[in-house]
mmCIF file of C-alpha atoms and ligand atoms in Angstrom:
data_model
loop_
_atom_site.group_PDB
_atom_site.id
_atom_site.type_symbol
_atom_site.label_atom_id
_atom_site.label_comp_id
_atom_site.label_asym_id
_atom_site.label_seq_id
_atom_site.Cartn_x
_atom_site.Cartn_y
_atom_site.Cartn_z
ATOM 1 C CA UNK A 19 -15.663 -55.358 -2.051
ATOM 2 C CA UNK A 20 -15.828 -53.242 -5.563
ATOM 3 C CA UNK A 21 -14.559 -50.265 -6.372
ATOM 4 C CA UNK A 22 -17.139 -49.139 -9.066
ATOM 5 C CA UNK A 23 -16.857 -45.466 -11.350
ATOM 6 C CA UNK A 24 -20.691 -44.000 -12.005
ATOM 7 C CA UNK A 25 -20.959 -41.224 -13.966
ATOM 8 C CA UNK A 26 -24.631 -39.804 -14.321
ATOM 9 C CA UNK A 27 -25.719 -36.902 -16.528
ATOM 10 C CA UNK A 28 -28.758 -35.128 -15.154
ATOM 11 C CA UNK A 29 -30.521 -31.870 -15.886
ATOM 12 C CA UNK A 30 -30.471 -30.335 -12.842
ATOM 13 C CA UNK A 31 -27.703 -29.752 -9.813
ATOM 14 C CA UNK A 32 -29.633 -29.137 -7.348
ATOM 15 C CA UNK A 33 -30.278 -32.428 -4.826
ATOM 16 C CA UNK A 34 -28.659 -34.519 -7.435
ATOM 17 C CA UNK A 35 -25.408 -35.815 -5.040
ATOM 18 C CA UNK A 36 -27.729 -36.113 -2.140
ATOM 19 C CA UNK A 37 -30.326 -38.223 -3.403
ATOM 20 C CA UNK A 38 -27.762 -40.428 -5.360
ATOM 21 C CA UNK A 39 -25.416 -40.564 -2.439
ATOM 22 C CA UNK A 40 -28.482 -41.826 0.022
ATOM 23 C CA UNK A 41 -29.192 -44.757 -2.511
ATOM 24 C CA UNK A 42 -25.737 -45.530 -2.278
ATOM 25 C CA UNK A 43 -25.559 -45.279 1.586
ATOM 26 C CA UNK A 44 -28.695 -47.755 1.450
ATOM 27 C CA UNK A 45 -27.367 -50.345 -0.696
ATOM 28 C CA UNK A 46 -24.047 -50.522 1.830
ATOM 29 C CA UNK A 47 -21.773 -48.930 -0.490
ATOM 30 C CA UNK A 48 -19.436 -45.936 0.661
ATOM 31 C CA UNK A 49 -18.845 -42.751 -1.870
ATOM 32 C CA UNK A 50 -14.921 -42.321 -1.842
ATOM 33 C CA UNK A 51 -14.667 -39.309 -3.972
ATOM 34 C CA UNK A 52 -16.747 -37.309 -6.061
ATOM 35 C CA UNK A 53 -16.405 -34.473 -8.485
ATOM 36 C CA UNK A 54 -19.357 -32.835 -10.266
ATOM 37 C CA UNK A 55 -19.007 -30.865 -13.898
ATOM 38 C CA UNK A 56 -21.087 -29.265 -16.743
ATOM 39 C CA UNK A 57 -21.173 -30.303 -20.334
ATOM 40 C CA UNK A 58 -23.246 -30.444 -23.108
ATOM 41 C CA UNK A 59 -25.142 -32.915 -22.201
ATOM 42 C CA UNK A 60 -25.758 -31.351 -18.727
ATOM 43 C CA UNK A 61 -24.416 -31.746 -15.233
ATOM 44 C CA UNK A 62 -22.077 -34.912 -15.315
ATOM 45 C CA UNK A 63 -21.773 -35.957 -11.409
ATOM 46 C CA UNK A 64 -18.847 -38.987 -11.457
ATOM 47 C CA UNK A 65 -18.545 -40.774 -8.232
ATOM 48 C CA UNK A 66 -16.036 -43.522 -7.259
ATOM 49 C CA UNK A 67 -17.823 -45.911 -4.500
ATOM 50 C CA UNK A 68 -17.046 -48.926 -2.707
ATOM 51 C CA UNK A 69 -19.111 -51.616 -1.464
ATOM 52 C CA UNK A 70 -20.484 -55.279 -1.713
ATOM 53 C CA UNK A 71 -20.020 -56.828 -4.768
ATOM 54 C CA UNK A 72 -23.384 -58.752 -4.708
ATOM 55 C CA UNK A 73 -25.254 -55.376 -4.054
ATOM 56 C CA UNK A 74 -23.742 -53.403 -7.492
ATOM 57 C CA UNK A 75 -26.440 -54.406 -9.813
ATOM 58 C CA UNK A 76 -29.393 -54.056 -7.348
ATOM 59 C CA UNK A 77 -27.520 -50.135 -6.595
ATOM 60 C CA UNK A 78 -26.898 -49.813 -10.704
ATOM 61 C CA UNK A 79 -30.385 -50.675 -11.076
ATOM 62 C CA UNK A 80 -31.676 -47.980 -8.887
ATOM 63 C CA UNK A 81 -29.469 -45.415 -10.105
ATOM 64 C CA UNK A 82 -29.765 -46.129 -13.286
ATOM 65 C CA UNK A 83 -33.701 -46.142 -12.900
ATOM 66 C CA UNK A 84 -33.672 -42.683 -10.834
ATOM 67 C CA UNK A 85 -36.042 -40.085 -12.637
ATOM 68 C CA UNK A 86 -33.236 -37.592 -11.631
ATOM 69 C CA UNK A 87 -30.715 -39.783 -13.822
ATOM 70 C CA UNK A 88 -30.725 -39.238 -17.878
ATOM 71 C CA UNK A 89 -27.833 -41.639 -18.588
ATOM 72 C CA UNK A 90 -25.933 -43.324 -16.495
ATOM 73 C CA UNK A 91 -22.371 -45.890 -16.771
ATOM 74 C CA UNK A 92 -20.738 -47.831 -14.675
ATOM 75 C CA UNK A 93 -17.064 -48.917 -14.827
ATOM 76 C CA UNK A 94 -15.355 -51.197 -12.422
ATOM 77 C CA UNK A 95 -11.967 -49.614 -10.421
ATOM 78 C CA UNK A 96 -9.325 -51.350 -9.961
ATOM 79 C CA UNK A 97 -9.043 -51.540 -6.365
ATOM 80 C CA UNK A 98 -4.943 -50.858 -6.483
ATOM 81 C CA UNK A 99 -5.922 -47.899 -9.359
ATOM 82 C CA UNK A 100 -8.384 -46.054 -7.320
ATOM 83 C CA UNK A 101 -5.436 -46.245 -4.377
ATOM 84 C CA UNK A 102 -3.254 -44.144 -6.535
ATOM 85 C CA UNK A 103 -4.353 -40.676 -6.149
ATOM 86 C CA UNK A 104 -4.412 -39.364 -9.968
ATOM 87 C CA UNK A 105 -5.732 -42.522 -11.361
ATOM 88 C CA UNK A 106 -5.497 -41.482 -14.823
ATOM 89 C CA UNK A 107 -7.214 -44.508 -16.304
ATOM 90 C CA UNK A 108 -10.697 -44.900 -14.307
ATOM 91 C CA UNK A 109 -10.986 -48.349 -15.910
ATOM 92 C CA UNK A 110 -12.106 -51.142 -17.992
ATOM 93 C CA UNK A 111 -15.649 -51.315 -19.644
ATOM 94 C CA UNK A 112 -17.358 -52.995 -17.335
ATOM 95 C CA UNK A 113 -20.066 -55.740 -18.608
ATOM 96 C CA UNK A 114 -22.104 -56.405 -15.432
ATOM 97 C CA UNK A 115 -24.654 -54.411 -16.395
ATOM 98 C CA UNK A 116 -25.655 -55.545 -19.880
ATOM 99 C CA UNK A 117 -25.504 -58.685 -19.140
ATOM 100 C CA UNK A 118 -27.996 -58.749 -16.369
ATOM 101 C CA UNK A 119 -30.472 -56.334 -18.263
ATOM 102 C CA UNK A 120 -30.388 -56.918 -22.394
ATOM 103 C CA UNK A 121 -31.179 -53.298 -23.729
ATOM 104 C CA UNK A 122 -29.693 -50.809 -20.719
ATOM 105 C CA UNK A 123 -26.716 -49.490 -20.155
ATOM 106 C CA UNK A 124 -26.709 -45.888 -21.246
ATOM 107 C CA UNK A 125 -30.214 -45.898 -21.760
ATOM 108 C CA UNK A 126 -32.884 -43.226 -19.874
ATOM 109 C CA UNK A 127 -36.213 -42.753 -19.908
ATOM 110 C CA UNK A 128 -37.248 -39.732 -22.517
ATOM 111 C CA UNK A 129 -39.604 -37.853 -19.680
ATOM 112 C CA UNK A 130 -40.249 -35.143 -22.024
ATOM 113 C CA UNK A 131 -42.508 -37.584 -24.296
ATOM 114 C CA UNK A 132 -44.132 -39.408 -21.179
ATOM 115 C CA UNK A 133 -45.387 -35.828 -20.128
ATOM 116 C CA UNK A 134 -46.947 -35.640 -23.137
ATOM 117 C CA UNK A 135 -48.435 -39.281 -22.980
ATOM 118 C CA UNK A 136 -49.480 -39.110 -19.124
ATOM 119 C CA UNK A 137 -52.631 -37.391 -19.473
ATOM 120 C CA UNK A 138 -53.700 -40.109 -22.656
ATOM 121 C CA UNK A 139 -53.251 -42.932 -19.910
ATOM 122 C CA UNK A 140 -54.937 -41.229 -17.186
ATOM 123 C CA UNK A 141 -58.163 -40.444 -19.466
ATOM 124 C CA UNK A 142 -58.391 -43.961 -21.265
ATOM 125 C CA UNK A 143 -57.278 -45.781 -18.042
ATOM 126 C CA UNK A 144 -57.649 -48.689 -17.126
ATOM 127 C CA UNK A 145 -57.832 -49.337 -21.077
ATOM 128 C CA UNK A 146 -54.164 -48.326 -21.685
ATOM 129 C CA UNK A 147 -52.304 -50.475 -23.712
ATOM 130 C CA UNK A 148 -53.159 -50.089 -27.077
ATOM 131 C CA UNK A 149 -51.387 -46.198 -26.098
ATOM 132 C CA UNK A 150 -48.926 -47.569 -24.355
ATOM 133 C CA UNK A 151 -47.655 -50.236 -27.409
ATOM 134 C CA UNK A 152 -48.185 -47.820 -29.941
ATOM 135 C CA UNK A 153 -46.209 -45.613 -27.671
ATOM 136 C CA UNK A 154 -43.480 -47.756 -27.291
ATOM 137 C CA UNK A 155 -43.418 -48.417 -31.453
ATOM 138 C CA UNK A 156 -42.635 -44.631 -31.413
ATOM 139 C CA UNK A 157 -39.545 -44.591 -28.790
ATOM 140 C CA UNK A 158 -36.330 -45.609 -29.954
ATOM 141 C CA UNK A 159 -34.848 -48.804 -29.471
ATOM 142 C CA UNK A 160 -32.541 -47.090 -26.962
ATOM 143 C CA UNK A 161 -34.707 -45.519 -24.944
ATOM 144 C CA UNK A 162 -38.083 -47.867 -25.188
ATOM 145 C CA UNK A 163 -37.133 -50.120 -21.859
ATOM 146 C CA UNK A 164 -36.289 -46.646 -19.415
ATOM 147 C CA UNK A 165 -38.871 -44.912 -21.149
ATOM 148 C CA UNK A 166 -41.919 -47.110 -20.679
ATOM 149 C CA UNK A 167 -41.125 -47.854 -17.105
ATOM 150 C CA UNK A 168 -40.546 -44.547 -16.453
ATOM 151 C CA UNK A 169 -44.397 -44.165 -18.103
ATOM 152 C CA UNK A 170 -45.316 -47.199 -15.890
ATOM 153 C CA UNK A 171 -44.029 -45.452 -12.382
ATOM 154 C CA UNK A 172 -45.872 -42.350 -13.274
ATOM 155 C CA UNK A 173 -48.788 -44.488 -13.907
ATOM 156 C CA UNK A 174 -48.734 -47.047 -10.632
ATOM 157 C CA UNK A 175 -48.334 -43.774 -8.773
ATOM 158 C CA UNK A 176 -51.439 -42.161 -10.228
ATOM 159 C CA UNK A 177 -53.095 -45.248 -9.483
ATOM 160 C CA UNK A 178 -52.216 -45.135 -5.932
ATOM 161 C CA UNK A 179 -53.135 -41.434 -5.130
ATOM 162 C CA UNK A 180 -56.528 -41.893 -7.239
ATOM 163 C CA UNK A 181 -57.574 -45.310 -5.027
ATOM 164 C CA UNK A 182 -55.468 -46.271 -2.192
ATOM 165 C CA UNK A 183 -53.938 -43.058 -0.717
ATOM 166 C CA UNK A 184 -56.630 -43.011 2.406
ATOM 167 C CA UNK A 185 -56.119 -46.782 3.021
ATOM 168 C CA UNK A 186 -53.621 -48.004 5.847
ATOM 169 C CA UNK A 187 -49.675 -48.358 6.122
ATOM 170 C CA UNK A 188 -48.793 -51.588 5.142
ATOM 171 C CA UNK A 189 -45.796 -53.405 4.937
ATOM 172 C CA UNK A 190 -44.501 -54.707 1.816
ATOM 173 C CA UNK A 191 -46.575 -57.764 1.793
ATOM 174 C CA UNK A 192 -49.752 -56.567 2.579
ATOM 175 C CA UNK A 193 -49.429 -53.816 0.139
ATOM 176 C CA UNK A 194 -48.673 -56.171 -2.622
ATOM 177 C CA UNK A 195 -51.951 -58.133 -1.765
ATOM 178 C CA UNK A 196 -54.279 -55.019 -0.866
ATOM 179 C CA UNK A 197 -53.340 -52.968 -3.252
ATOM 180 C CA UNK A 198 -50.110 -53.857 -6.214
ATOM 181 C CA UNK A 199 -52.748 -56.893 -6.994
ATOM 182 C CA UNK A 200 -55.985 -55.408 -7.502
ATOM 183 C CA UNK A 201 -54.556 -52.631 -9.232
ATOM 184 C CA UNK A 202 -52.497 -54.528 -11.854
ATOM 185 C CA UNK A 203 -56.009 -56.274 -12.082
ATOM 186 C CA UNK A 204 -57.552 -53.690 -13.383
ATOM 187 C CA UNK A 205 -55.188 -53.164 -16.303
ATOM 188 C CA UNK A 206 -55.028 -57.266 -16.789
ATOM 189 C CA UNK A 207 -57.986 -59.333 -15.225
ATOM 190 C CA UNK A 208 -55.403 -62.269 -15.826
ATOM 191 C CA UNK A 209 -53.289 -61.055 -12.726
ATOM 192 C CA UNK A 210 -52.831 -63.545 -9.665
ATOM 193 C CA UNK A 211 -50.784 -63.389 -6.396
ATOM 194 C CA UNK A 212 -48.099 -66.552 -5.869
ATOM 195 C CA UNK A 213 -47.208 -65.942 -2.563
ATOM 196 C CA UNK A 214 -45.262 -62.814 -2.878
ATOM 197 C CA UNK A 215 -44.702 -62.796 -6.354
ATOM 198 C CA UNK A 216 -46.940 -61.783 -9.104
ATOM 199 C CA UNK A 217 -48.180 -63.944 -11.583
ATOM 200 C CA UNK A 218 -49.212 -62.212 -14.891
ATOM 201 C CA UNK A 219 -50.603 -64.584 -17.659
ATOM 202 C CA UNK A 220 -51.627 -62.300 -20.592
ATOM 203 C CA UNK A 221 -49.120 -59.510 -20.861
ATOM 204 C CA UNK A 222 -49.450 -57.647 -24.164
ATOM 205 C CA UNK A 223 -46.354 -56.507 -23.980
ATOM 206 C CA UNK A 224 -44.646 -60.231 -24.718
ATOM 207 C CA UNK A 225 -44.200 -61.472 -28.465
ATOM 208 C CA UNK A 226 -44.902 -58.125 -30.089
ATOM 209 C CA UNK A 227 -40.985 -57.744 -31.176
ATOM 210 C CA UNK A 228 -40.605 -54.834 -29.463
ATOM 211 C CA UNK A 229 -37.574 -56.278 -26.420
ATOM 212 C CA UNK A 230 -35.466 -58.710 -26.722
ATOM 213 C CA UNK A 231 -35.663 -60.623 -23.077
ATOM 214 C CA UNK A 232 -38.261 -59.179 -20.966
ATOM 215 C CA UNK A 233 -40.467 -57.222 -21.947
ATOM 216 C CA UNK A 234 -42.645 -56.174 -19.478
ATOM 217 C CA UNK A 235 -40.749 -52.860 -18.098
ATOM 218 C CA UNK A 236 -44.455 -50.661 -18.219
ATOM 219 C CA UNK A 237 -45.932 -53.249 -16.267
ATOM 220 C CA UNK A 238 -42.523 -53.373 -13.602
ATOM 221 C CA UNK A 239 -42.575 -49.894 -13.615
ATOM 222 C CA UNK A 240 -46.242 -49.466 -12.611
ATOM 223 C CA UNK A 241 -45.736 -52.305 -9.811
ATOM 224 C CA UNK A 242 -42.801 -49.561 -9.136
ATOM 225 C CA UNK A 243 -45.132 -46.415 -8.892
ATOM 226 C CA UNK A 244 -47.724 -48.052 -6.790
ATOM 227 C CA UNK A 245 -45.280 -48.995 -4.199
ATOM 228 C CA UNK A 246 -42.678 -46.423 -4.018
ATOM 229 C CA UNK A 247 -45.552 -43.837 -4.146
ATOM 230 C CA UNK A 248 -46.968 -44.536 -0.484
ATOM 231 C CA UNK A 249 -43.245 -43.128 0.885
ATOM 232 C CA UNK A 250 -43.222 -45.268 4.388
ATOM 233 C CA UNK A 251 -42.064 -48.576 1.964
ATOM 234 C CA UNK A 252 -38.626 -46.994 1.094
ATOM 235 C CA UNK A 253 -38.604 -48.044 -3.080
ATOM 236 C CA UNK A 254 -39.174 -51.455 -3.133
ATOM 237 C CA UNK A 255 -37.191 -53.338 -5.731
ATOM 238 C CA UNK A 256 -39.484 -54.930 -8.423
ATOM 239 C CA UNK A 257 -37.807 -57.276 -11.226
ATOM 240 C CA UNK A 258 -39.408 -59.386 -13.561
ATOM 241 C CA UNK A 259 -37.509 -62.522 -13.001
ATOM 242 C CA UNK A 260 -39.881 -64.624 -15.581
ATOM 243 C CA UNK A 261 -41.722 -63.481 -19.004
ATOM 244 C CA UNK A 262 -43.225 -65.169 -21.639
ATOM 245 C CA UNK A 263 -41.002 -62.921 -24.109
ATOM 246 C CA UNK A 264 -38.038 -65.126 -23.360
ATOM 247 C CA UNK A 265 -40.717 -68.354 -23.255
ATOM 248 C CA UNK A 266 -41.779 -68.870 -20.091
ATOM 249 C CA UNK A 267 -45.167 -69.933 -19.315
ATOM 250 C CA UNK A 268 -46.161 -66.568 -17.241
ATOM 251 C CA UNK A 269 -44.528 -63.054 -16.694
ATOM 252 C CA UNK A 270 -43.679 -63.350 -12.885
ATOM 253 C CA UNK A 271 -42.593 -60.266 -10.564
ATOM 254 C CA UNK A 272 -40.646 -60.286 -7.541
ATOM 255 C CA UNK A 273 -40.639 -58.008 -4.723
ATOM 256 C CA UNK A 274 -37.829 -56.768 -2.052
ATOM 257 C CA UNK A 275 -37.895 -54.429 0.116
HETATM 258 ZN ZN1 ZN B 302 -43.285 -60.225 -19.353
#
């Protein structure tokens, strides 16, 4: 068990506790307090949860990724500190985070700017990466990983309504054969299905300098759109657990439900 701190800063009040507090009820963790504010930045909504240790990152990962979410931290509790009611000192820095995902923590997608770039995508589509790179050139450092995948989930979801809305329900498998494959193969005829993971051999998103690790996040977070966008699939995890960035042969992307 894990006592974990999150404090999010989001622009609007309104749903934010309940939609965060259902992905924490999914990933098995419990909220134990909570205490919502306003700053500068916005609303700042801290919340002290507890739950399985080998969930966090996959529960950081969605919070983290959550269009409500501008920025987002995580510090581990100690368990014996969070017992004490005032618990003046929430904590140590915790690490977990940054050194599961190279560029992160802190980091949210700019949606202003992907507003702005949505409707280039939609018209050039499915020639969009020449945008999309030159796009990324122009986000900060800090913000290029959120922001692109952010672009990418807005994307895959596009995708879906324009081509597969009026198809079937499928489960997660079929839907990443009938319809995540032949839609990533329009934006890379390279794309091939291994099993249940995704195979993609010419991503122009690797060796351009522009991530350090992987560097696909447009790509995961179109795999992202077209999946979460159906509804009846929950929001299937997608992670690129291989990419020729960091020298592997392929850029390979795993699915859970
Ligand atoms: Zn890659």
């Amino acid at each position: 068990m894990a006592d974990i701190e999150f404090r999010v800063v989001s622009d609007r009040r309104e749903g934010l506790l309940l939609e965060l507090g259902r992905l924490i009820v999914a990933s098995g963790f419990t909220l134990q307090r909570q205490r919502m504010t306003r700053s500068d930045e916005g609303v700042v909504l801290t919340m002290v949860v507890r739950g399985p240790e080998q969930n966090l990152l996959a529960l950081e990962d969605r919070l983290g990724s959550h269009p409500i979410v501008q920025s987002f931290e995580a510090t581990s509790v100690d368990a014996a500190a969070a017992a004490a009611p005032p618990a003046p000192e929430p904590a140590r820095p915790r690490t977990l985070l940054s050194e599961a995902r190279p560029e992160p923590s802190g980091a949210a997608p700019d949606p202003g700017r992907v507003e702005a770039l949505l409707g280039a995508l939609a018209r050039e589509y499915p020639d969009v990466f020449n945008r999309m790179l030159a796009f990324e050139h122009e986000v900060s450092s800090a913000h290029r990983e959120a922001t692109s995948r952010y672009a990418g989930t807005r994307l895959g979801a596009w995708i879906y309504k324009r081509d597969y809305t009026l198809g079937a329900r499928l489960n997660l498998a079929d839907s990443i054969r009938h319809i995540a494959l032949p839609a990533m193969r329009q934006l890379l005829r390279g794309t091939e299905l291994d099993g249940e993971t995704l195979r993609i051999k010419d991503s122009p998103f690797t060796g351009v300098g522009l991530h350090r690790g992987t560097s696909c996040h447009f790509l995961r977070g179109c795999l992202e759109g077209l999946l979460n966008e159906p509804g009846h699939l929950g929001r299937p995890r997608v992670v690129e657990t291989f990419c020729r960035n960091t020298g592997a042969d392929a850029c390979i992307f795993t699915f859970a439900a």
